[in-house]
């Protein structure tokens, strides 16, 4: 079955798995995991990466820019002003005009601040950015972000780094039915089945970091996430059978 490429604004990708670059024990291990994941988009926390360091010390020195599209993110920002400044810094450094916007509202839960996120989205869209927005799984907020010009809306499956998977599939379904921009599940993905569930729901992609970086074997887990993403997408396109309350014989009884 042929599939279309993932479209994010002017960008096109064959892989629907976006992978983060934090929490790896070493840069070589990160490089192997990225390779195994098959991803074409890697996200980098502008505030936390040593981007301006000496040669060999910067995170970007260990990412093949010819192979991967860098998606800078505003992780660690707690206001729209901080997030906008961070995105502008990334663009001025020539990293990308795409940005994964993340404006948090609380240090303990790491839940997004919907008001500051919406405000930052409106500003960055006016600045000409391709804005992919991290948000909660609230359908109303997701719609407001799309209306503000977000190129992609990225609802959390569950809290960042929790590994709880997609907790509220009903909300994700409503978001998918309501929005016309690509919906990419972001955060909370712990293992391959979480990726597959998101893709089977009809999401256009999945973004994850901790699920690979902190796995016992990050490289093997990266490969598992890749296969789950592809499998879930194929299952979605193939169309699952309706769920039934009672049994339905696999073999037609009248033919015996």
XYZ file of C-alpha atoms in Angstrom:
256
model
C 0.000 0.000 0.000
C 1.469 3.327 -1.056
C 1.496 6.218 1.390
C 1.895 9.947 1.001
C 4.825 11.773 2.550
C 4.361 13.661 5.774
C 3.852 17.361 5.015
C 4.830 19.974 7.602
C 4.474 23.353 5.916
C 7.049 23.462 3.113
C 8.870 20.382 4.453
C 8.324 16.778 3.338
C 9.415 13.628 5.198
C 9.264 9.880 4.574
C 9.734 8.984 8.247
C 6.921 9.891 10.639
C 9.023 9.388 13.754
C 10.587 12.514 15.280
C 13.329 11.836 17.831
C 14.824 13.988 20.572
C 18.518 14.297 21.403
C 18.507 14.677 25.200
C 19.381 12.257 28.004
C 21.772 9.987 26.075
C 24.838 8.843 28.007
C 27.162 9.711 25.130
C 26.982 11.420 21.745
C 28.102 8.232 19.906
C 25.225 6.325 21.513
C 22.834 9.068 20.425
C 24.107 8.847 16.854
C 23.566 5.074 16.758
C 20.048 5.431 18.155
C 19.127 8.119 15.637
C 20.389 5.888 12.842
C 18.386 2.900 14.104
C 15.210 4.971 14.472
C 15.138 5.859 10.783
C 14.092 9.382 11.714
C 14.642 12.340 9.427
C 13.830 14.974 12.048
C 15.731 15.399 15.299
C 14.705 17.942 17.871
C 17.228 19.952 19.872
C 16.571 21.965 23.029
C 18.124 25.335 22.211
C 18.350 26.443 25.857
C 19.941 23.238 27.101
C 22.283 22.245 24.296
C 25.833 23.548 24.233
C 25.274 24.862 20.757
C 27.826 27.618 21.004
C 30.549 25.465 22.558
C 34.005 24.577 21.283
C 34.316 22.352 18.200
C 33.322 18.809 19.158
C 31.527 19.912 22.319
C 28.363 21.183 20.698
C 25.451 18.822 20.234
C 25.119 19.953 16.628
C 28.657 18.718 15.926
C 27.321 15.200 16.402
C 24.288 15.479 14.131
C 24.684 14.993 10.383
C 22.973 18.112 9.027
C 22.895 16.600 5.530
C 20.937 13.607 6.827
C 18.669 15.064 9.479
C 16.434 18.122 9.620
C 17.032 19.937 12.896
C 13.885 20.933 14.756
C 14.898 23.381 17.504
C 12.576 23.416 20.472
C 11.880 25.856 23.271
C 12.016 23.317 26.110
C 12.607 24.967 29.465
C 10.663 28.131 28.592
C 7.905 29.227 30.971
C 6.620 32.326 29.185
C 5.769 33.384 25.665
C 8.543 36.005 25.763
C 11.169 33.366 26.626
C 9.915 30.998 23.943
C 9.864 33.665 21.223
C 13.396 34.829 22.113
C 14.640 31.233 21.994
C 13.055 30.589 18.603
C 14.501 33.804 17.198
C 17.957 32.853 18.538
C 17.774 29.470 16.836
C 16.828 31.059 13.525
C 19.552 33.712 13.788
C 22.075 30.911 14.357
C 20.931 29.365 11.085
C 19.516 26.222 12.678
C 16.015 26.325 11.173
C 12.908 28.394 10.566
C 10.926 25.508 12.013
C 10.363 25.462 15.750
C 8.751 23.086 18.172
C 7.068 25.538 20.510
C 6.927 24.446 24.122
C 5.790 26.826 26.873
C 5.470 25.073 30.209
C 3.231 26.135 33.066
C 4.593 24.180 36.002
C 7.958 22.673 36.965
C 6.494 19.621 38.673
C 4.027 18.475 36.034
C 5.704 20.017 32.964
C 2.215 20.602 31.616
C 1.933 23.302 28.924
C 0.599 26.776 29.692
C -2.222 27.111 27.134
C -2.498 30.905 27.296
C 1.228 31.593 26.922
C 1.481 28.889 24.259
C -1.281 30.486 22.198
C 0.282 33.925 22.577
C 3.702 32.668 21.453
C 2.148 30.815 18.514
C 0.518 33.994 17.222
C 3.807 35.919 17.478
C 5.974 33.249 15.837
C 3.524 32.739 12.967
C 3.679 36.491 12.269
C 7.493 36.198 12.353
C 7.314 33.648 9.547
C 8.133 30.496 11.492
C 6.833 27.027 10.721
C 5.403 26.376 14.174
C 4.820 22.903 15.592
C 3.089 23.361 18.927
C 3.276 21.129 21.979
C 0.018 21.198 23.901
C -2.216 19.132 26.140
C -4.774 16.704 24.718
C -7.556 19.295 25.111
C -9.419 19.517 21.769
C -10.477 23.146 22.266
C -6.920 24.337 22.858
C -5.745 22.305 19.878
C -8.312 24.019 17.660
C -7.339 27.464 18.949
C -3.691 26.751 18.109
C -4.591 25.699 14.588
C -6.682 28.842 14.173
C -3.662 30.866 15.336
C -1.636 29.482 12.451
C 0.172 26.466 13.897
C 1.540 24.255 11.134
C 1.239 21.163 13.310
C -0.402 20.536 16.679
C 1.350 18.113 19.032
C -0.851 16.878 21.875
C 0.794 15.048 24.762
C -0.005 11.377 25.075
C 0.761 11.743 28.795
C 3.138 13.876 30.905
C 6.656 14.429 29.564
C 9.020 11.586 30.428
C 6.310 9.568 32.190
C 6.237 6.655 29.767
C 2.493 6.231 30.347
C 1.595 6.172 26.654
C -1.577 7.666 25.176
C -3.846 8.029 28.211
C -6.882 9.655 26.589
C -7.456 8.138 23.176
C -10.910 9.728 22.953
C -9.474 13.241 23.146
C -6.869 12.406 20.513
C -9.661 11.106 18.265
C -11.630 14.331 18.694
C -8.535 16.391 17.900
C -7.948 14.316 14.773
C -11.536 14.820 13.634
C -11.461 18.553 14.353
C -8.098 19.656 12.956
C -6.888 19.796 9.369
C -3.185 20.325 10.178
C -0.965 17.305 10.977
C -1.425 15.982 14.509
C 1.747 14.527 16.029
C 1.629 12.885 19.442
C 4.388 14.260 21.636
C 5.440 13.191 25.125
C 4.701 10.239 27.359
C 5.695 7.544 24.865
C 7.371 4.698 26.743
C 7.576 1.799 24.356
C 6.799 0.620 20.843
C 3.129 -0.199 21.466
C 2.532 3.428 22.523
C 3.801 4.573 19.131
C 1.673 2.026 17.323
C -1.487 3.106 19.193
C -0.942 6.751 18.274
C -0.397 5.892 14.628
C -3.364 3.506 14.488
C -5.559 6.349 15.765
C -4.587 8.291 12.663
C -1.913 10.624 13.966
C 0.490 11.857 11.307
C 3.530 11.143 13.461
C 5.045 10.676 16.904
C 7.784 12.620 18.662
C 9.667 10.992 21.523
C 12.940 11.156 23.408
C 13.107 9.500 26.825
C 11.512 6.252 25.636
C 14.610 5.628 23.512
C 17.353 7.487 25.379
C 16.662 5.870 28.756
C 15.814 2.377 27.503
C 18.161 -0.392 28.655
C 19.295 -0.718 25.032
C 18.557 2.608 23.294
C 19.619 1.396 19.844
C 17.329 -1.647 19.904
C 14.468 0.418 21.292
C 14.978 2.988 18.529
C 14.576 0.239 15.958
C 11.436 -1.010 17.752
C 9.964 2.508 17.692
C 10.697 2.763 13.962
C 8.942 -0.504 13.195
C 5.993 0.395 15.444
C 5.561 3.719 13.670
C 5.543 2.032 10.284
C 3.272 -0.787 11.487
C 0.775 1.548 13.130
C 0.601 3.749 10.048
C 0.018 0.732 7.787
C -2.703 -0.582 10.099
C -4.418 2.824 10.071
C -4.345 2.982 6.287
C -5.557 -0.627 6.027
C -8.588 0.007 8.230
C -9.297 -2.055 11.327
C -12.407 -4.229 11.661
C -15.237 -2.859 13.844
C -15.192 -3.960 17.468
C -18.057 -6.341 18.350
C -19.614 -7.329 21.641
C -20.181 -10.950 20.580
C -18.190 -13.532 18.652
C -18.239 -13.797 14.877
C -17.052 -17.079 13.346
C -13.949 -16.762 11.193
C -15.197 -19.427 8.749
C -18.673 -19.078 7.143
C -20.672 -22.035 8.614
C -22.994 -22.356 5.586
C -20.078 -23.375 3.314
C -19.375 -26.587 5.262
